[in-house]
Amino acid sequence: MARERGALAAKAVSPSDVQTGEWVRWKCQFGCGGFGSSLVCPPHSPTPGETRRMLDGYKRAVLFESPPGQAKSIAAELERELFLAGYYKAFGLGAGPCPLCETCTFEDGCRHPRQARPAMEACGIDVYATVRKQGFTINVVRTQRDPQHYFGLVLVE
């Protein structure tokens, strides 16, 4: 399903293998220009503790690698497809800041609630540890010439 939506690779994983950490949110707060700018970014996104509790309520998930800028749209589409197939708990997470609006209207409510999804890292997921544990390649990007890898996660049931 994920590959049909544009994912480069996908793997079924156990949510218990998804790594979370309080430090991840700090990296958003102290280092990302998107902090506080939208509903899908900290401090508006779920905390690492809330994320861990959410993950613990699931038995299956799909981890996928996406082309640049497509993780959130793939996650939202896959979530919807799974929901319509009867997996009513399906929930997707993408990568990076929300691309849907130039300026977020979080004080008045989201204009795109069906498409807007938080990034894995915004919710305290250690993306590096999680994807490496599943055999995907990801490295720190040191220069603009270094390859960048983007990932999303859809919790299924």
Coordinates of N, CA and C in Angstrom, one line a residue:
M1 N 0.8 -1.2 0.0 CA 0.0 0.0 0.0 C 0.8 1.3 0.0
A2 N 1.9 1.3 0.9 CA 2.7 2.5 0.9 C 3.4 2.8 -0.4
R3 N 4.0 1.7 -1.0 CA 4.7 1.9 -2.2 C 3.8 2.4 -3.3
E4 N 2.5 1.9 -3.3 CA 1.5 2.4 -4.3 C 1.2 3.9 -4.1
R5 N 1.5 4.4 -3.0 CA 1.3 5.8 -2.6 C 2.5 6.7 -2.9
G6 N 3.6 6.1 -3.3 CA 4.8 6.8 -3.6 C 6.0 6.6 -2.7
A7 N 5.8 5.7 -1.7 CA 7.0 5.4 -0.8 C 8.1 4.7 -1.6
L8 N 9.3 5.0 -1.2 CA 10.5 4.3 -1.9 C 10.6 2.9 -1.3
A9 N 10.3 2.7 -0.1 CA 10.4 1.4 0.6 C 9.5 1.4 1.8
A10 N 9.0 0.3 2.2 CA 8.1 0.2 3.4 C 8.3 -1.1 4.1
K11 N 8.0 -1.1 5.4 CA 8.2 -2.3 6.2 C 7.2 -2.3 7.3
A12 N 6.6 -3.5 7.6 CA 5.7 -3.6 8.7 C 6.6 -3.7 10.0
V13 N 6.2 -3.0 11.0 CA 7.0 -3.0 12.2 C 6.1 -3.0 13.4
S14 N 6.7 -3.4 14.5 CA 6.0 -3.4 15.8 C 6.2 -2.0 16.4
P15 N 5.1 -1.4 16.9 CA 5.2 -0.1 17.5 C 6.1 -0.1 18.7
S16 N 6.3 -1.2 19.4 CA 7.2 -1.3 20.5 C 8.6 -1.1 20.1
D17 N 9.0 -1.3 18.8 CA 10.3 -1.0 18.3 C 10.6 0.5 18.0
V18 N 9.5 1.3 18.0 CA 9.7 2.7 17.8 C 10.3 3.4 19.0
Q19 N 11.4 4.0 18.8 CA 12.1 4.6 19.9 C 11.7 6.1 20.2
T20 N 11.4 6.4 21.4 CA 11.1 7.8 21.7 C 12.1 8.4 22.8
G21 N 12.2 9.7 22.9 CA 13.0 10.3 23.8 C 12.7 11.7 24.1
E22 N 12.8 12.2 25.3 CA 12.5 13.6 25.6 C 13.4 14.5 24.9
W23 N 14.7 14.1 24.7 CA 15.7 14.9 24.0 C 15.3 15.3 22.6
V24 N 14.5 14.5 22.0 CA 14.1 14.7 20.6 C 13.3 16.0 20.5
R25 N 12.4 16.2 21.3 CA 11.6 17.4 21.3 C 12.5 18.7 21.6
W26 N 13.5 18.5 22.4 CA 14.4 19.6 22.6 C 15.2 20.0 21.4
K27 N 15.5 19.1 20.5 CA 16.1 19.4 19.2 C 15.2 20.2 18.4
C28 N 13.9 20.0 18.5 CA 13.0 20.9 17.8 C 12.9 22.3 18.4
Q29 N 12.9 22.3 19.7 CA 12.8 23.6 20.4 C 14.1 24.4 20.2
F30 N 15.2 23.8 20.3 CA 16.5 24.5 20.2 C 17.2 24.1 19.0
G31 N 16.8 24.5 17.8 CA 17.5 24.2 16.6 C 16.6 24.2 15.4
C32 N 15.3 24.2 15.5 CA 14.5 24.2 14.3 C 13.7 25.5 14.3
G33 N 13.7 26.2 13.1 CA 13.0 27.4 12.9 C 11.5 27.2 12.9
G34 N 11.0 26.0 12.8 CA 9.6 25.7 12.8 C 8.9 25.6 14.2
F35 N 9.7 25.6 15.2 CA 9.2 25.5 16.6 C 8.1 26.5 16.9
G36 N 6.9 26.0 17.3 CA 5.8 26.9 17.7 C 5.1 27.5 16.5
S37 N 5.4 27.1 15.3 CA 4.8 27.8 14.1 C 3.6 27.1 13.5
S38 N 3.3 25.9 14.0 CA 2.1 25.2 13.5 C 1.6 24.2 14.5
L39 N 0.4 23.7 14.3 CA -0.2 22.7 15.2 C 0.5 21.4 15.2
V40 N 1.3 21.1 14.1 CA 1.9 19.8 14.0 C 3.4 19.8 14.6
C41 N 3.8 21.0 15.1 CA 5.1 21.1 15.7 C 5.0 21.4 17.1
P42 N 6.1 21.1 17.9 CA 6.1 21.5 19.3 C 6.0 23.0 19.5
P43 N 5.4 23.5 20.5 CA 4.8 22.8 21.7 C 3.4 22.3 21.5
H44 N 2.9 22.4 20.3 CA 1.5 22.0 20.0 C 1.3 20.5 19.7
S45 N 2.4 19.8 19.3 CA 2.3 18.4 19.0 C 2.4 17.6 20.3
P46 N 2.0 16.3 20.2 CA 2.1 15.4 21.4 C 3.5 15.4 21.9
T47 N 3.6 15.2 23.2 CA 4.9 15.1 23.9 C 5.4 13.7 23.7
P48 N 6.7 13.5 23.9 CA 7.3 12.1 23.8 C 6.5 11.1 24.7
G49 N 6.1 11.5 25.9 CA 5.4 10.6 26.8 C 4.0 10.3 26.2
E50 N 3.3 11.2 25.7 CA 2.0 11.0 25.1 C 2.2 10.1 23.9
T51 N 3.3 10.3 23.1 CA 3.5 9.5 21.9 C 3.8 8.0 22.3
R52 N 4.6 7.8 23.4 CA 4.9 6.5 23.8 C 3.6 5.8 24.2
R53 N 2.8 6.5 25.0 CA 1.5 5.9 25.4 C 0.6 5.5 24.2
M54 N 0.6 6.4 23.2 CA -0.1 6.1 21.9 C 0.4 4.9 21.2
L55 N 1.8 4.8 21.1 CA 2.4 3.7 20.4 C 2.1 2.4 21.1
D56 N 2.0 2.5 22.5 CA 1.8 1.3 23.3 C 0.3 0.7 23.1
G57 N -0.5 1.5 22.5 CA -1.9 1.1 22.2 C -2.1 0.4 20.8
Y58 N -1.0 0.2 20.2 CA -1.0 -0.4 18.8 C -0.1 -1.7 18.8
K59 N -0.5 -2.6 17.9 CA 0.3 -3.8 17.7 C 1.1 -3.8 16.4
R60 N 0.6 -3.0 15.4 CA 1.2 -3.0 14.1 C 1.3 -1.6 13.5
A61 N 2.4 -1.4 12.7 CA 2.6 -0.2 12.1 C 3.3 -0.4 10.8
V62 N 3.3 0.6 9.9 CA 4.1 0.6 8.7 C 5.1 1.8 8.7
L63 N 6.4 1.5 8.6 CA 7.4 2.5 8.5 C 7.8 2.6 7.0
F64 N 7.9 3.8 6.5 CA 8.2 3.9 5.1 C 9.2 5.0 4.8
E65 N 10.0 4.9 3.8 CA 10.9 5.9 3.3 C 10.2 6.6 2.1
S66 N 10.3 7.9 2.1 CA 9.6 8.7 1.1 C 10.6 9.6 0.3
P67 N 10.2 10.0 -0.9 CA 10.9 11.1 -1.6 C 10.8 12.4 -0.7
P68 N 11.7 13.3 -0.9 CA 11.7 14.6 -0.2 C 10.3 15.2 -0.3
G69 N 9.8 15.7 0.8 CA 8.6 16.5 0.9 C 7.3 15.7 0.7
Q70 N 7.4 14.3 0.7 CA 6.2 13.6 0.5 C 5.8 12.7 1.7
A71 N 6.5 12.7 2.7 CA 6.2 11.8 3.9 C 4.9 12.0 4.5
K72 N 4.5 13.3 4.7 CA 3.2 13.6 5.3 C 2.1 13.3 4.4
S73 N 2.2 13.6 3.1 CA 1.1 13.3 2.2 C 0.9 11.7 2.1
I74 N 2.0 11.0 2.0 CA 1.9 9.5 1.9 C 1.3 9.0 3.2
A75 N 1.7 9.5 4.3 CA 1.1 9.1 5.6 C -0.4 9.3 5.7
A76 N -0.8 10.5 5.3 CA -2.2 10.9 5.4 C -3.0 10.0 4.4
E77 N -2.5 9.8 3.2 CA -3.2 8.9 2.2 C -3.3 7.5 2.7
L78 N -2.2 7.0 3.2 CA -2.2 5.6 3.7 C -3.1 5.4 4.9
E79 N -3.1 6.4 5.8 CA -4.0 6.4 7.0 C -5.4 6.3 6.5
R80 N -5.8 7.1 5.6 CA -7.2 7.2 5.1 C -7.6 5.8 4.4
E81 N -6.7 5.3 3.6 CA -6.9 4.0 3.0 C -7.1 2.9 4.0
L82 N -6.3 2.9 5.0 CA -6.4 1.9 6.1 C -7.7 2.0 6.9
F83 N -8.0 3.3 7.2 CA -9.3 3.6 7.9 C -10.5 3.0 7.1
L84 N -10.5 3.3 5.8 CA -11.7 2.9 5.0 C -11.7 1.4 4.8
A85 N -10.5 0.7 5.0 CA -10.5 -0.7 5.0 C -10.8 -1.4 6.3
G86 N -11.2 -0.6 7.3 CA -11.7 -1.1 8.6 C -10.7 -0.9 9.7
Y87 N -9.5 -0.4 9.5 CA -8.6 -0.2 10.5 C -8.8 1.2 11.1
Y88 N -9.8 1.3 11.9 CA -10.3 2.6 12.4 C -9.3 3.4 13.3
K89 N -8.3 2.7 13.8 CA -7.3 3.3 14.7 C -6.2 3.9 13.9
A90 N -6.1 3.7 12.6 CA -5.0 4.1 11.8 C -4.7 5.6 12.0
F91 N -3.4 5.9 12.1 CA -2.9 7.3 12.3 C -1.5 7.4 11.7
G92 N -1.3 8.5 10.9 CA -0.1 8.7 10.2 C 0.8 9.8 10.8
L93 N 2.1 9.6 10.7 CA 3.0 10.7 11.1 C 4.0 10.8 9.9
G94 N 4.4 12.0 9.6 CA 5.3 12.3 8.5 C 6.7 12.8 9.0
A95 N 7.3 13.7 8.2 CA 8.6 14.2 8.5 C 8.6 15.7 8.2
G96 N 9.2 16.5 9.1 CA 9.4 17.9 8.9 C 8.2 18.8 9.2
P97 N 8.4 20.1 9.0 CA 7.3 21.0 9.3 C 6.1 20.8 8.3
C98 N 5.0 21.3 8.7 CA 3.8 21.2 7.8 C 3.9 22.1 6.6
P99 N 3.7 21.5 5.4 CA 3.8 22.2 4.2 C 2.5 22.8 3.6
L100 N 1.4 22.6 4.3 CA 0.1 22.9 3.7 C -0.3 24.4 3.7
C101 N 0.2 25.2 4.6 CA -0.2 26.6 4.6 C 1.1 27.4 4.8
E102 N 1.2 28.6 4.1 CA 2.3 29.4 4.3 C 2.4 29.9 5.7
T103 N 1.2 30.3 6.3 CA 1.1 30.7 7.7 C 0.1 29.9 8.4
C104 N 0.4 29.2 9.5 CA -0.5 28.4 10.2 C -1.6 29.2 10.9
T105 N -2.8 28.7 10.9 CA -3.9 29.3 11.5 C -4.3 28.6 12.8
F106 N -3.2 28.1 13.5 CA -3.5 27.2 14.7 C -4.4 27.9 15.7
E107 N -4.3 29.2 15.9 CA -5.2 29.9 16.9 C -6.7 29.8 16.5
D108 N -7.0 29.7 15.2 CA -8.3 29.6 14.7 C -8.7 28.2 14.3
G109 N -7.8 27.3 14.4 CA -8.0 25.9 14.0 C -7.4 25.6 12.6
C110 N -7.1 24.4 12.4 CA -6.4 24.0 11.2 C -7.3 24.0 10.0
R111 N -6.8 24.6 8.9 CA -7.6 24.6 7.6 C -7.6 23.2 6.9
H112 N -6.7 22.4 7.2 CA -6.5 21.1 6.6 C -6.4 19.9 7.5
P113 N -7.4 19.7 8.4 CA -7.3 18.7 9.4 C -7.2 17.3 8.9
R114 N -7.6 17.0 7.7 CA -7.5 15.7 7.1 C -6.2 15.4 6.5
Q115 N -5.4 16.4 6.2 CA -4.1 16.2 5.6 C -3.0 16.5 6.6
A116 N -3.2 17.4 7.5 CA -2.1 17.8 8.5 C -1.8 16.7 9.4
R117 N -0.5 16.3 9.5 CA -0.1 15.3 10.4 C 1.3 15.7 11.0
P118 N 1.5 15.4 12.3 CA 2.7 15.7 12.9 C 3.9 14.9 12.4
A119 N 5.0 15.5 12.5 CA 6.3 14.8 12.1 C 6.6 13.8 13.2
M120 N 7.2 12.7 12.9 CA 7.7 11.7 13.9 C 8.5 12.4 14.9
E121 N 9.5 13.2 14.5 CA 10.4 13.9 15.4 C 9.7 14.9 16.3
A122 N 8.7 15.6 15.8 CA 7.9 16.6 16.5 C 7.2 15.9 17.7
C123 N 7.0 14.6 17.6 CA 6.3 13.9 18.7 C 7.2 13.1 19.6
G124 N 8.5 13.4 19.4 CA 9.5 12.7 20.3 C 10.0 11.4 19.8
I125 N 9.8 11.0 18.6 CA 10.3 9.8 18.0 C 11.7 10.0 17.6
D126 N 12.6 9.1 18.0 CA 14.0 9.1 17.6 C 14.0 8.4 16.3
V127 N 13.9 9.2 15.2 CA 13.8 8.7 13.8 C 15.1 7.9 13.5
Y128 N 16.3 8.4 13.8 CA 17.5 7.7 13.5 C 17.5 6.3 14.1
A129 N 17.3 6.2 15.4 CA 17.4 4.9 16.0 C 16.3 3.9 15.5
T130 N 15.1 4.5 15.3 CA 13.9 3.7 14.9 C 14.2 3.1 13.5
V131 N 14.6 3.9 12.5 CA 14.8 3.4 11.2 C 16.0 2.5 11.0
R132 N 17.1 2.8 11.7 CA 18.2 2.0 11.7 C 17.9 0.6 12.2
K133 N 17.1 0.5 13.3 CA 16.8 -0.7 13.9 C 16.0 -1.6 12.9
Q134 N 15.4 -1.0 11.9 CA 14.6 -1.7 10.9 C 15.4 -2.0 9.6
G135 N 16.7 -1.6 9.6 CA 17.5 -1.9 8.5 C 17.5 -0.8 7.4
F136 N 16.9 0.3 7.7 CA 16.9 1.4 6.7 C 18.2 2.2 6.9
T137 N 18.7 2.9 5.8 CA 19.9 3.8 5.9 C 19.5 5.2 6.2
I138 N 20.1 5.8 7.2 CA 19.9 7.2 7.5 C 21.2 7.7 8.2
N139 N 21.7 8.8 7.7 CA 22.9 9.4 8.3 C 22.7 10.9 8.5
V140 N 23.5 11.5 9.4 CA 23.5 12.9 9.6 C 23.9 13.6 8.3
V141 N 23.1 14.6 8.0 CA 23.4 15.4 6.8 C 24.4 16.5 7.1
R142 N 25.6 16.4 6.6 CA 26.6 17.3 6.9 C 26.7 18.5 5.9
T143 N 26.4 18.2 4.7 CA 26.4 19.2 3.6 C 25.2 19.0 2.8
Q144 N 24.9 20.0 2.0 CA 23.8 20.0 1.1 C 23.9 18.9 0.0
R145 N 25.1 18.4 -0.2 CA 25.4 17.4 -1.2 C 25.1 16.0 -0.6
D146 N 25.1 15.9 0.7 CA 24.8 14.6 1.3 C 23.4 14.1 1.0
P147 N 23.2 12.8 0.8 CA 21.9 12.3 0.6 C 21.0 12.4 1.9
Q148 N 19.8 12.8 1.6 CA 18.8 13.0 2.7 C 17.8 11.9 2.6
H149 N 17.4 11.3 3.7 CA 16.4 10.3 3.8 C 15.2 10.7 4.6
Y150 N 14.0 10.6 4.1 CA 12.8 11.0 4.8 C 11.9 9.8 5.1
F151 N 11.3 9.8 6.3 CA 10.6 8.6 6.7 C 9.2 9.0 7.3
G152 N 8.3 8.1 7.2 CA 7.0 8.3 7.8 C 6.6 7.0 8.5
L153 N 5.5 7.1 9.4 CA 5.1 6.0 10.1 C 3.5 6.0 10.2
V154 N 2.9 4.9 9.9 CA 1.5 4.8 10.0 C 1.1 3.7 11.0
L155 N 0.5 4.1 12.1 CA 0.1 3.2 13.1 C -1.2 2.5 12.6
V156 N -1.3 1.2 12.6 CA -2.4 0.5 12.0 C -3.5 0.0 12.9
E157 N -3.1 -0.8 13.9 CA -4.1 -1.4 14.8 C -3.4 -1.8 16.1

